[in-house]
Amino acid sequence: MIINQWYVADDSAAIPGGGCKRVKLCGLDFVIWRNDIGQAFCLSDVCIHRGASLGGGKVMEGAIECPYHGWRFGGDGACVRIPSLGPDATISARARVDSYPVVERYGWIWVFLGDAAEADRPPLPVFDEWEQPGWRSIRGTYLWKANYARLVENGTDPSHAAFVHPAFGDPSKPLVPNFDIEEDAYSAYALVTFDPPEPKGIWKLMGKRRAGVTVKNGFHISGAHVRIEVRITGTWKMVIFDVNTPIDETTTLTRWIMARNFMTLPLFDGDSRRRTMKVFDQDAAIMEHVAPELLPVYLHEEVTVKPDALMVAW
């Protein structure tokens, strides 16, 4: 797993002011908590005194209090109170737990796991459609028994749609046209036009038969983020914006937002949610049985072809 990187620890709404919650990222335990004015913090979930879980404690006077002996720690990880020593005690600088930078964006709590200086940390991915007029968004989660890096690879793979996602691809037309990659130090994206299958369900009723569907997808290293933008018509667009949090090496929690600029009434949310979750279910049938579970260290360990260019970039 990549260190010195941003990962999404939880939904912002999951932790109210004055609340705390245990979370697991990259096989390690953390506590996310808020002070009374709503500022979020992330600390290692182990008290430096006798190893109790801070996530089992409570927030008191702007600090998180250990449930075992009442030691309190501020947002920077420093101990600010040891009850057994009395109110005037001098507290050793060693009495501290690891603290991690936190940013809240798109309704998620992002945590930076590493020790890089602020100027050296990667940016977060841009989500221009987020809360913009004319766009309707829904959100959800999906738990996988699969490695997060494999899932990002899957999300950037244009070849599998024809065989895994019948609503988007046609196995009789599996050719992936040549495409160019736009990339920088943190991300890579590509624009590919597919010949889609005949529309079904609500799409058929809408009479939206397309000559071709253009998809722009790719990744951003922060949050192990995958973005899939489907340009259904000249004006209709749908974006799936997700982040893939490694719980451990073979367990991943995907948090996703699906935004659309058409059929924006809430009554269409149920259909959008069912379609999004169906895509994840179709992928899970493949990804939860991939071997080896982890991406190979060297590209030559698996056979790669030209349409895999985005996956190679990842």
PDB file of C-alpha atoms in Angstrom:
ATOM      1  CA  MET A   1       0.000   0.000   0.000  1.00  0.00           C
ATOM      2  CA  ILE A   2       1.190   3.496  -0.795  1.00  0.00           C
ATOM      3  CA  ILE A   3       2.258   5.742   2.087  1.00  0.00           C
ATOM      4  CA  ASN A   4       2.459   9.532   2.015  1.00  0.00           C
ATOM      5  CA  GLN A   5      -0.954   9.447   0.418  1.00  0.00           C
ATOM      6  CA  TRP A   6      -4.528  10.588   1.058  1.00  0.00           C
ATOM      7  CA  TYR A   7      -7.216   8.021   1.866  1.00  0.00           C
ATOM      8  CA  VAL A   8     -10.878   8.538   2.706  1.00  0.00           C
ATOM      9  CA  ALA A   9     -11.533   7.435   6.270  1.00  0.00           C
ATOM     10  CA  ASP A  10     -15.289   7.993   6.497  1.00  0.00           C
ATOM     11  CA  ASP A  11     -18.266  10.081   5.479  1.00  0.00           C
ATOM     12  CA  SER A  12     -18.307  13.522   7.055  1.00  0.00           C
ATOM     13  CA  ALA A  13     -21.872  12.940   8.225  1.00  0.00           C
ATOM     14  CA  ALA A  14     -20.843   9.804  10.140  1.00  0.00           C
ATOM     15  CA  ILE A  15     -19.118  11.803  12.886  1.00  0.00           C
ATOM     16  CA  PRO A  16     -21.105  14.595  14.557  1.00  0.00           C
ATOM     17  CA  GLY A  17     -19.588  17.410  16.567  1.00  0.00           C
ATOM     18  CA  GLY A  18     -18.236  16.021  19.821  1.00  0.00           C
ATOM     19  CA  GLY A  19     -18.275  12.472  18.426  1.00  0.00           C
ATOM     20  CA  CYS A  20     -15.621   9.868  17.656  1.00  0.00           C
ATOM     21  CA  LYS A  21     -15.344   6.659  15.676  1.00  0.00           C
ATOM     22  CA  ARG A  22     -12.836   3.870  15.180  1.00  0.00           C
ATOM     23  CA  VAL A  23     -11.762   3.283  11.572  1.00  0.00           C
ATOM     24  CA  LYS A  24      -9.322   0.881   9.908  1.00  0.00           C
ATOM     25  CA  LEU A  25      -7.122   1.989   7.006  1.00  0.00           C
ATOM     26  CA  CYS A  26      -4.268   0.049   5.421  1.00  0.00           C
ATOM     27  CA  GLY A  27      -4.517  -2.582   8.143  1.00  0.00           C
ATOM     28  CA  LEU A  28      -4.024  -0.005  10.931  1.00  0.00           C
ATOM     29  CA  ASP A  29      -6.456   1.352  13.522  1.00  0.00           C
ATOM     30  CA  PHE A  30      -7.285   5.056  13.834  1.00  0.00           C
ATOM     31  CA  VAL A  31      -9.806   7.212  15.642  1.00  0.00           C
ATOM     32  CA  ILE A  32     -11.599  10.041  13.850  1.00  0.00           C
ATOM     33  CA  TRP A  33     -13.154  12.624  16.131  1.00  0.00           C
ATOM     34  CA  ARG A  34     -14.562  16.138  16.157  1.00  0.00           C
ATOM     35  CA  ASN A  35     -14.313  18.874  18.712  1.00  0.00           C
ATOM     36  CA  ASP A  36     -17.391  20.832  19.719  1.00  0.00           C
ATOM     37  CA  ILE A  37     -16.994  23.338  16.878  1.00  0.00           C
ATOM     38  CA  GLY A  38     -16.933  20.558  14.295  1.00  0.00           C
ATOM     39  CA  GLN A  39     -13.241  20.342  13.393  1.00  0.00           C
ATOM     40  CA  ALA A  40     -12.194  16.785  12.515  1.00  0.00           C
ATOM     41  CA  PHE A  41      -8.992  15.073  13.653  1.00  0.00           C
ATOM     42  CA  CYS A  42      -7.346  11.697  13.115  1.00  0.00           C
ATOM     43  CA  LEU A  43      -5.139   9.984  15.685  1.00  0.00           C
ATOM     44  CA  SER A  44      -3.648   6.544  16.017  1.00  0.00           C
ATOM     45  CA  ASP A  45      -6.191   4.506  17.973  1.00  0.00           C
ATOM     46  CA  VAL A  46      -3.924   3.485  20.803  1.00  0.00           C
ATOM     47  CA  CYS A  47      -3.260   5.351  24.027  1.00  0.00           C
ATOM     48  CA  ILE A  48       0.467   5.750  24.667  1.00  0.00           C
ATOM     49  CA  HIS A  49      -0.103   4.995  28.363  1.00  0.00           C
ATOM     50  CA  ARG A  50      -1.416   1.409  28.432  1.00  0.00           C
ATOM     51  CA  GLY A  51      -2.631   0.745  24.916  1.00  0.00           C
ATOM     52  CA  ALA A  52      -6.374   1.304  25.268  1.00  0.00           C
ATOM     53  CA  SER A  53      -8.473   2.232  22.224  1.00  0.00           C
ATOM     54  CA  LEU A  54      -9.097   5.965  22.136  1.00  0.00           C
ATOM     55  CA  GLY A  55     -12.059   5.268  19.863  1.00  0.00           C
ATOM     56  CA  GLY A  56     -13.807   3.752  22.852  1.00  0.00           C
ATOM     57  CA  GLY A  57     -13.538   7.026  24.742  1.00  0.00           C
ATOM     58  CA  LYS A  58     -15.291  10.344  24.384  1.00  0.00           C
ATOM     59  CA  VAL A  59     -14.582  13.925  23.398  1.00  0.00           C
ATOM     60  CA  MET A  60     -14.182  16.236  26.388  1.00  0.00           C
ATOM     61  CA  GLU A  61     -13.275  19.942  26.356  1.00  0.00           C
ATOM     62  CA  GLY A  62     -11.822  19.848  22.857  1.00  0.00           C
ATOM     63  CA  ALA A  63      -9.767  16.672  23.382  1.00  0.00           C
ATOM     64  CA  ILE A  64     -10.382  12.949  23.145  1.00  0.00           C
ATOM     65  CA  GLU A  65     -10.377  11.149  26.467  1.00  0.00           C
ATOM     66  CA  CYS A  66      -9.046   7.612  26.853  1.00  0.00           C
ATOM     67  CA  PRO A  67     -11.665   5.308  28.439  1.00  0.00           C
ATOM     68  CA  TYR A  68      -9.052   3.458  30.525  1.00  0.00           C
ATOM     69  CA  HIS A  69      -7.381   6.134  32.674  1.00  0.00           C
ATOM     70  CA  GLY A  70      -8.868   9.375  31.389  1.00  0.00           C
ATOM     71  CA  TRP A  71      -5.779  10.727  29.650  1.00  0.00           C
ATOM     72  CA  ARG A  72      -6.774  13.368  27.104  1.00  0.00           C
ATOM     73  CA  PHE A  73      -5.158  14.083  23.749  1.00  0.00           C
ATOM     74  CA  GLY A  74      -5.536  17.130  21.520  1.00  0.00           C
ATOM     75  CA  GLY A  75      -5.872  17.175  17.759  1.00  0.00           C
ATOM     76  CA  ASP A  76      -2.079  17.291  17.389  1.00  0.00           C
ATOM     77  CA  GLY A  77      -1.744  14.068  19.392  1.00  0.00           C
ATOM     78  CA  ALA A  78      -0.175  15.678  22.464  1.00  0.00           C
ATOM     79  CA  CYS A  79      -1.480  14.653  25.877  1.00  0.00           C
ATOM     80  CA  VAL A  80      -3.132  17.593  27.620  1.00  0.00           C
ATOM     81  CA  ARG A  81      -4.394  15.950  30.825  1.00  0.00           C
ATOM     82  CA  ILE A  82      -3.343  13.071  33.099  1.00  0.00           C
ATOM     83  CA  PRO A  83      -5.934  12.905  35.898  1.00  0.00           C
ATOM     84  CA  SER A  84      -3.831  10.742  38.232  1.00  0.00           C
ATOM     85  CA  LEU A  85      -1.129  13.455  38.374  1.00  0.00           C
ATOM     86  CA  GLY A  86      -3.482  16.280  39.243  1.00  0.00           C
ATOM     87  CA  PRO A  87      -4.373  19.490  37.365  1.00  0.00           C
ATOM     88  CA  ASP A  88      -0.972  21.182  37.735  1.00  0.00           C
ATOM     89  CA  ALA A  89       1.233  18.320  36.573  1.00  0.00           C
ATOM     90  CA  THR A  90       3.947  18.789  33.966  1.00  0.00           C
ATOM     91  CA  ILE A  91       3.225  16.389  31.112  1.00  0.00           C
ATOM     92  CA  SER A  92       6.136  14.758  29.314  1.00  0.00           C
ATOM     93  CA  ALA A  93       6.537  15.485  25.612  1.00  0.00           C
ATOM     94  CA  ARG A  94       6.675  11.710  25.131  1.00  0.00           C
ATOM     95  CA  ALA A  95       3.028  11.492  26.138  1.00  0.00           C
ATOM     96  CA  ARG A  96       1.587  11.807  22.658  1.00  0.00           C
ATOM     97  CA  VAL A  97       0.058   9.656  19.914  1.00  0.00           C
ATOM     98  CA  ASP A  98       0.510   9.956  16.179  1.00  0.00           C
ATOM     99  CA  SER A  99      -1.674  12.583  14.501  1.00  0.00           C
ATOM    100  CA  TYR A 100      -2.512  12.754  10.792  1.00  0.00           C
ATOM    101  CA  PRO A 101      -3.625  15.672   8.577  1.00  0.00           C
ATOM    102  CA  VAL A 102      -7.339  15.805   7.766  1.00  0.00           C
ATOM    103  CA  VAL A 103      -9.243  17.524   4.933  1.00  0.00           C
ATOM    104  CA  GLU A 104     -12.996  17.355   4.345  1.00  0.00           C
ATOM    105  CA  ARG A 105     -14.240  17.504   0.780  1.00  0.00           C
ATOM    106  CA  TYR A 106     -17.159  16.069  -1.226  1.00  0.00           C
ATOM    107  CA  GLY A 107     -18.778  14.916   2.009  1.00  0.00           C
ATOM    108  CA  TRP A 108     -15.809  12.705   2.947  1.00  0.00           C
ATOM    109  CA  ILE A 109     -13.066  12.857   5.565  1.00  0.00           C
ATOM    110  CA  TRP A 110      -9.677  12.518   3.839  1.00  0.00           C
ATOM    111  CA  VAL A 111      -6.674  11.499   5.974  1.00  0.00           C
ATOM    112  CA  PHE A 112      -3.036  11.796   4.936  1.00  0.00           C
ATOM    113  CA  LEU A 113      -1.066   8.736   6.020  1.00  0.00           C
ATOM    114  CA  GLY A 114       2.601   9.610   6.034  1.00  0.00           C
ATOM    115  CA  ASP A 115       5.083  12.229   7.151  1.00  0.00           C
ATOM    116  CA  ALA A 116       5.531  14.354   4.025  1.00  0.00           C
ATOM    117  CA  ALA A 117       5.523  18.120   4.545  1.00  0.00           C
ATOM    118  CA  GLU A 118       2.330  19.911   3.526  1.00  0.00           C
ATOM    119  CA  ALA A 119       3.967  21.363   0.396  1.00  0.00           C
ATOM    120  CA  ASP A 120       4.938  17.859  -0.750  1.00  0.00           C
ATOM    121  CA  ARG A 121       1.523  16.216  -0.324  1.00  0.00           C
ATOM    122  CA  PRO A 122      -0.421  15.421  -3.493  1.00  0.00           C
ATOM    123  CA  PRO A 123      -3.591  17.403  -4.233  1.00  0.00           C
ATOM    124  CA  LEU A 124      -7.050  15.895  -4.028  1.00  0.00           C
ATOM    125  CA  PRO A 125      -8.900  15.023  -7.245  1.00  0.00           C
ATOM    126  CA  VAL A 126     -11.151  17.687  -8.757  1.00  0.00           C
ATOM    127  CA  PHE A 127     -14.895  17.053  -8.943  1.00  0.00           C
ATOM    128  CA  ASP A 128     -16.273  19.984 -10.942  1.00  0.00           C
ATOM    129  CA  GLU A 129     -19.824  18.610 -10.988  1.00  0.00           C
ATOM    130  CA  TRP A 130     -20.045  18.414  -7.206  1.00  0.00           C
ATOM    131  CA  GLU A 131     -23.021  20.466  -5.964  1.00  0.00           C
ATOM    132  CA  GLN A 132     -23.223  22.378  -9.228  1.00  0.00           C
ATOM    133  CA  PRO A 133     -26.584  23.703 -10.491  1.00  0.00           C
ATOM    134  CA  GLY A 134     -28.197  21.346 -12.968  1.00  0.00           C
ATOM    135  CA  TRP A 135     -26.591  18.222 -11.477  1.00  0.00           C
ATOM    136  CA  ARG A 136     -28.214  15.616  -9.239  1.00  0.00           C
ATOM    137  CA  SER A 137     -26.004  13.423  -7.024  1.00  0.00           C
ATOM    138  CA  ILE A 138     -26.535  10.226  -5.073  1.00  0.00           C
ATOM    139  CA  ARG A 139     -23.945   8.405  -2.994  1.00  0.00           C
ATOM    140  CA  GLY A 140     -23.262   5.023  -1.458  1.00  0.00           C
ATOM    141  CA  THR A 141     -20.684   2.398  -0.532  1.00  0.00           C
ATOM    142  CA  TYR A 142     -19.569  -1.010  -1.730  1.00  0.00           C
ATOM    143  CA  LEU A 143     -17.494  -3.512   0.265  1.00  0.00           C
ATOM    144  CA  TRP A 144     -15.195  -5.804  -1.691  1.00  0.00           C
ATOM    145  CA  LYS A 145     -13.075  -8.811  -0.788  1.00  0.00           C
ATOM    146  CA  ALA A 146     -10.412  -7.586  -3.175  1.00  0.00           C
ATOM    147  CA  ASN A 147      -7.273  -5.487  -3.127  1.00  0.00           C
ATOM    148  CA  TYR A 148      -7.795  -1.760  -3.672  1.00  0.00           C
ATOM    149  CA  ALA A 149      -5.079  -1.451  -6.336  1.00  0.00           C
ATOM    150  CA  ARG A 150      -6.709  -4.227  -8.352  1.00  0.00           C
ATOM    151  CA  LEU A 151     -10.009  -2.344  -8.125  1.00  0.00           C
ATOM    152  CA  VAL A 152      -8.486   0.877  -9.447  1.00  0.00           C
ATOM    153  CA  GLU A 153      -7.017  -1.162 -12.287  1.00  0.00           C
ATOM    154  CA  ASN A 154     -10.473  -2.564 -13.008  1.00  0.00           C
ATOM    155  CA  GLY A 155     -12.044   0.893 -12.987  1.00  0.00           C
ATOM    156  CA  THR A 156      -9.585   2.146 -15.594  1.00  0.00           C
ATOM    157  CA  ASP A 157      -9.905  -0.872 -17.897  1.00  0.00           C
ATOM    158  CA  PRO A 158     -11.829  -0.127 -21.127  1.00  0.00           C
ATOM    159  CA  SER A 159     -11.692  -3.714 -22.410  1.00  0.00           C
ATOM    160  CA  HIS A 160     -13.803  -5.510 -19.845  1.00  0.00           C
ATOM    161  CA  ALA A 161     -17.090  -3.650 -20.384  1.00  0.00           C
ATOM    162  CA  ALA A 162     -17.967  -5.732 -23.441  1.00  0.00           C
ATOM    163  CA  PHE A 163     -17.849  -8.935 -21.379  1.00  0.00           C
ATOM    164  CA  VAL A 164     -18.737  -7.874 -17.823  1.00  0.00           C
ATOM    165  CA  HIS A 165     -21.221  -5.002 -18.257  1.00  0.00           C
ATOM    166  CA  PRO A 166     -23.851  -5.827 -20.886  1.00  0.00           C
ATOM    167  CA  ALA A 167     -25.613  -2.488 -20.350  1.00  0.00           C
ATOM    168  CA  PHE A 168     -22.491  -0.693 -21.563  1.00  0.00           C
ATOM    169  CA  GLY A 169     -20.645  -3.112 -23.794  1.00  0.00           C
ATOM    170  CA  ASP A 170     -21.316  -5.636 -26.538  1.00  0.00           C
ATOM    171  CA  PRO A 171     -19.188  -8.821 -26.701  1.00  0.00           C
ATOM    172  CA  SER A 172     -19.737  -8.924 -30.466  1.00  0.00           C
ATOM    173  CA  LYS A 173     -17.970  -5.547 -30.678  1.00  0.00           C
ATOM    174  CA  PRO A 174     -15.018  -5.857 -28.270  1.00  0.00           C
ATOM    175  CA  LEU A 175     -12.556  -3.680 -30.197  1.00  0.00           C
ATOM    176  CA  VAL A 176     -11.164  -0.793 -28.150  1.00  0.00           C
ATOM    177  CA  PRO A 177     -10.225   2.073 -30.478  1.00  0.00           C
ATOM    178  CA  ASN A 178      -6.861   3.756 -30.090  1.00  0.00           C
ATOM    179  CA  PHE A 179      -6.792   6.469 -27.450  1.00  0.00           C
ATOM    180  CA  ASP A 180      -4.385   8.995 -25.998  1.00  0.00           C
ATOM    181  CA  ILE A 181      -3.672   9.443 -22.298  1.00  0.00           C
ATOM    182  CA  GLU A 182      -3.611  12.787 -20.533  1.00  0.00           C
ATOM    183  CA  GLU A 183      -1.500  12.444 -17.420  1.00  0.00           C
ATOM    184  CA  ASP A 184       0.403  14.382 -14.802  1.00  0.00           C
ATOM    185  CA  ALA A 185       2.345  13.417 -11.702  1.00  0.00           C
ATOM    186  CA  TYR A 186      -0.800  12.266  -9.888  1.00  0.00           C
ATOM    187  CA  SER A 187      -3.406  11.205 -12.444  1.00  0.00           C
ATOM    188  CA  ALA A 188      -4.153   9.843 -15.904  1.00  0.00           C
ATOM    189  CA  TYR A 189      -7.320   9.985 -18.028  1.00  0.00           C
ATOM    190  CA  ALA A 190      -8.363   8.815 -21.480  1.00  0.00           C
ATOM    191  CA  LEU A 191     -11.275   9.449 -23.843  1.00  0.00           C
ATOM    192  CA  VAL A 192     -12.686   6.375 -25.598  1.00  0.00           C
ATOM    193  CA  THR A 193     -15.771   6.032 -27.824  1.00  0.00           C
ATOM    194  CA  PHE A 194     -17.687   2.760 -27.698  1.00  0.00           C
ATOM    195  CA  ASP A 195     -20.435   1.277 -29.835  1.00  0.00           C
ATOM    196  CA  PRO A 196     -23.070   0.538 -27.179  1.00  0.00           C
ATOM    197  CA  PRO A 197     -25.687  -2.241 -27.105  1.00  0.00           C
ATOM    198  CA  GLU A 198     -29.355  -1.589 -27.747  1.00  0.00           C
ATOM    199  CA  PRO A 199     -30.867   0.414 -24.854  1.00  0.00           C
ATOM    200  CA  LYS A 200     -33.164  -1.312 -22.376  1.00  0.00           C
ATOM    201  CA  GLY A 201     -35.628  -0.303 -19.687  1.00  0.00           C
ATOM    202  CA  ILE A 202     -36.060   3.397 -19.057  1.00  0.00           C
ATOM    203  CA  TRP A 203     -33.405   4.232 -21.652  1.00  0.00           C
ATOM    204  CA  LYS A 204     -35.410   2.457 -24.358  1.00  0.00           C
ATOM    205  CA  LEU A 205     -38.543   4.330 -23.313  1.00  0.00           C
ATOM    206  CA  MET A 206     -36.645   7.597 -23.619  1.00  0.00           C
ATOM    207  CA  GLY A 207     -35.741   6.700 -27.207  1.00  0.00           C
ATOM    208  CA  LYS A 208     -32.072   7.456 -26.583  1.00  0.00           C
ATOM    209  CA  ARG A 209     -30.393   5.171 -29.108  1.00  0.00           C
ATOM    210  CA  ARG A 210     -26.805   6.362 -29.545  1.00  0.00           C
ATOM    211  CA  ALA A 211     -24.482   5.946 -32.474  1.00  0.00           C
ATOM    212  CA  GLY A 212     -21.617   5.911 -29.999  1.00  0.00           C
ATOM    213  CA  VAL A 213     -20.986   6.587 -26.342  1.00  0.00           C
ATOM    214  CA  THR A 214     -17.895   8.518 -25.321  1.00  0.00           C
ATOM    215  CA  VAL A 215     -16.373   7.650 -21.973  1.00  0.00           C
ATOM    216  CA  LYS A 216     -13.677   9.605 -20.188  1.00  0.00           C
ATOM    217  CA  ASN A 217     -12.227   7.680 -17.310  1.00  0.00           C
ATOM    218  CA  GLY A 218      -9.063   7.442 -15.318  1.00  0.00           C
ATOM    219  CA  PHE A 219      -7.584   7.690 -11.862  1.00  0.00           C
ATOM    220  CA  HIS A 220      -6.074  10.077  -9.357  1.00  0.00           C
ATOM    221  CA  ILE A 221      -3.584   8.719  -6.867  1.00  0.00           C
ATOM    222  CA  SER A 222      -5.232  10.510  -3.908  1.00  0.00           C
ATOM    223  CA  GLY A 223      -7.912   8.343  -2.394  1.00  0.00           C
ATOM    224  CA  ALA A 224      -7.155   5.679  -5.014  1.00  0.00           C
ATOM    225  CA  HIS A 225      -9.801   7.600  -6.925  1.00  0.00           C
ATOM    226  CA  VAL A 226     -11.493   6.434 -10.129  1.00  0.00           C
ATOM    227  CA  ARG A 227     -13.624   8.713 -12.295  1.00  0.00           C
ATOM    228  CA  ILE A 228     -15.892   7.406 -15.061  1.00  0.00           C
ATOM    229  CA  GLU A 229     -17.640  10.082 -17.127  1.00  0.00           C
ATOM    230  CA  VAL A 230     -20.180   8.743 -19.613  1.00  0.00           C
ATOM    231  CA  ARG A 231     -21.289  11.176 -22.317  1.00  0.00           C
ATOM    232  CA  ILE A 232     -24.581   9.571 -23.196  1.00  0.00           C
ATOM    233  CA  THR A 233     -25.673  12.204 -25.712  1.00  0.00           C
ATOM    234  CA  GLY A 234     -24.389  15.593 -26.755  1.00  0.00           C
ATOM    235  CA  THR A 235     -25.765  17.065 -23.532  1.00  0.00           C
ATOM    236  CA  TRP A 236     -26.517  14.180 -21.155  1.00  0.00           C
ATOM    237  CA  LYS A 237     -23.634  13.234 -18.883  1.00  0.00           C
ATOM    238  CA  MET A 238     -23.205  10.859 -15.972  1.00  0.00           C
ATOM    239  CA  VAL A 239     -20.182  10.774 -13.672  1.00  0.00           C
ATOM    240  CA  ILE A 240     -19.232   8.043 -11.222  1.00  0.00           C
ATOM    241  CA  PHE A 241     -16.681   9.498  -8.827  1.00  0.00           C
ATOM    242  CA  ASP A 242     -15.355   6.956  -6.337  1.00  0.00           C
ATOM    243  CA  VAL A 243     -12.582   6.470  -3.823  1.00  0.00           C
ATOM    244  CA  ASN A 244     -11.200   3.095  -2.807  1.00  0.00           C
ATOM    245  CA  THR A 245     -10.106   2.781   0.800  1.00  0.00           C
ATOM    246  CA  PRO A 246      -7.898  -0.218   1.633  1.00  0.00           C
ATOM    247  CA  ILE A 247      -9.139  -1.711   4.912  1.00  0.00           C
ATOM    248  CA  ASP A 248      -6.448  -4.355   4.618  1.00  0.00           C
ATOM    249  CA  GLU A 249      -4.685  -6.066   1.732  1.00  0.00           C
ATOM    250  CA  THR A 250      -7.762  -7.956   0.535  1.00  0.00           C
ATOM    251  CA  THR A 251     -10.648  -5.817   1.808  1.00  0.00           C
ATOM    252  CA  THR A 252     -11.630  -2.526   0.193  1.00  0.00           C
ATOM    253  CA  LEU A 253     -14.454  -0.106   0.929  1.00  0.00           C
ATOM    254  CA  THR A 254     -15.474   1.933  -2.101  1.00  0.00           C
ATOM    255  CA  ARG A 255     -17.348   5.168  -1.469  1.00  0.00           C
ATOM    256  CA  TRP A 256     -19.029   6.471  -4.582  1.00  0.00           C
ATOM    257  CA  ILE A 257     -20.940   9.482  -5.823  1.00  0.00           C
ATOM    258  CA  MET A 258     -22.990   9.257  -8.995  1.00  0.00           C
ATOM    259  CA  ALA A 259     -23.811  12.644 -10.556  1.00  0.00           C
ATOM    260  CA  ARG A 260     -26.064  13.198 -13.571  1.00  0.00           C
ATOM    261  CA  ASN A 261     -27.268  16.282 -15.429  1.00  0.00           C
ATOM    262  CA  PHE A 262     -30.420  14.659 -16.843  1.00  0.00           C
ATOM    263  CA  MET A 263     -33.547  13.176 -15.238  1.00  0.00           C
ATOM    264  CA  THR A 264     -32.600  15.168 -12.147  1.00  0.00           C
ATOM    265  CA  LEU A 265     -35.841  14.663 -10.216  1.00  0.00           C
ATOM    266  CA  PRO A 266     -35.449  12.558  -7.027  1.00  0.00           C
ATOM    267  CA  LEU A 267     -37.892   9.964  -8.383  1.00  0.00           C
ATOM    268  CA  PHE A 268     -35.127   8.758 -10.741  1.00  0.00           C
ATOM    269  CA  ASP A 269     -32.630   8.205  -7.897  1.00  0.00           C
ATOM    270  CA  GLY A 270     -33.729   4.635  -7.259  1.00  0.00           C
ATOM    271  CA  ASP A 271     -33.071   3.589 -10.841  1.00  0.00           C
ATOM    272  CA  SER A 272     -29.685   5.325 -10.789  1.00  0.00           C
ATOM    273  CA  ARG A 273     -28.726   3.585  -7.564  1.00  0.00           C
ATOM    274  CA  ARG A 274     -29.786   0.155  -8.813  1.00  0.00           C
ATOM    275  CA  ARG A 275     -27.785   0.597 -12.006  1.00  0.00           C
ATOM    276  CA  THR A 276     -24.684   1.756 -10.140  1.00  0.00           C
ATOM    277  CA  MET A 277     -24.795  -1.114  -7.659  1.00  0.00           C
ATOM    278  CA  LYS A 278     -25.396  -3.602 -10.486  1.00  0.00           C
ATOM    279  CA  VAL A 279     -22.171  -2.466 -12.128  1.00  0.00           C
ATOM    280  CA  PHE A 280     -20.285  -3.058  -8.869  1.00  0.00           C
ATOM    281  CA  ASP A 281     -21.911  -6.488  -8.463  1.00  0.00           C
ATOM    282  CA  GLN A 282     -20.844  -7.445 -11.978  1.00  0.00           C
ATOM    283  CA  ASP A 283     -17.272  -6.364 -11.259  1.00  0.00           C
ATOM    284  CA  ALA A 284     -17.243  -8.139  -7.886  1.00  0.00           C
ATOM    285  CA  ALA A 285     -18.004 -11.475  -9.567  1.00  0.00           C
ATOM    286  CA  ILE A 286     -14.647 -11.097 -11.331  1.00  0.00           C
ATOM    287  CA  MET A 287     -12.503  -9.083  -8.915  1.00  0.00           C
ATOM    288  CA  GLU A 288     -13.127 -11.188  -5.822  1.00  0.00           C
ATOM    289  CA  HIS A 289     -11.583 -14.187  -7.589  1.00  0.00           C
ATOM    290  CA  VAL A 290      -8.569 -12.540  -9.247  1.00  0.00           C
ATOM    291  CA  ALA A 291      -5.214 -14.166  -8.534  1.00  0.00           C
ATOM    292  CA  PRO A 292      -2.789 -13.109  -7.341  1.00  0.00           C
ATOM    293  CA  GLU A 293      -4.825 -10.812  -5.112  1.00  0.00           C
ATOM    294  CA  LEU A 294      -2.136  -8.106  -5.199  1.00  0.00           C
ATOM    295  CA  LEU A 295      -0.876  -6.330  -8.284  1.00  0.00           C
ATOM    296  CA  PRO A 296       2.419  -7.798  -9.481  1.00  0.00           C
ATOM    297  CA  VAL A 297       5.468  -5.718  -8.645  1.00  0.00           C
ATOM    298  CA  TYR A 298       6.709  -5.884 -12.232  1.00  0.00           C
ATOM    299  CA  LEU A 299       4.553  -5.382 -15.328  1.00  0.00           C
ATOM    300  CA  HIS A 300       6.145  -8.275 -17.193  1.00  0.00           C
ATOM    301  CA  GLU A 301       4.620 -10.724 -14.709  1.00  0.00           C
ATOM    302  CA  GLU A 302       1.294 -10.333 -16.537  1.00  0.00           C
ATOM    303  CA  VAL A 303       0.715  -9.984 -20.285  1.00  0.00           C
ATOM    304  CA  THR A 304      -0.241  -6.413 -21.202  1.00  0.00           C
ATOM    305  CA  VAL A 305      -1.655  -5.136 -24.488  1.00  0.00           C
ATOM    306  CA  LYS A 306      -2.215  -1.669 -25.945  1.00  0.00           C
ATOM    307  CA  PRO A 307      -5.756  -1.056 -24.562  1.00  0.00           C
ATOM    308  CA  ASP A 308      -4.295  -1.568 -21.047  1.00  0.00           C
ATOM    309  CA  ALA A 309      -2.451   1.754 -21.202  1.00  0.00           C
ATOM    310  CA  LEU A 310      -4.445   3.416 -18.405  1.00  0.00           C
ATOM    311  CA  MET A 311      -3.901   0.415 -16.162  1.00  0.00           C
ATOM    312  CA  VAL A 312      -0.182   0.574 -16.887  1.00  0.00           C
ATOM    313  CA  ALA A 313      -0.182   4.270 -15.956  1.00  0.00           C
ATOM    314  CA  TRP A 314      -1.785   3.359 -12.625  1.00  0.00           C
TER     315      TRP A 314
END
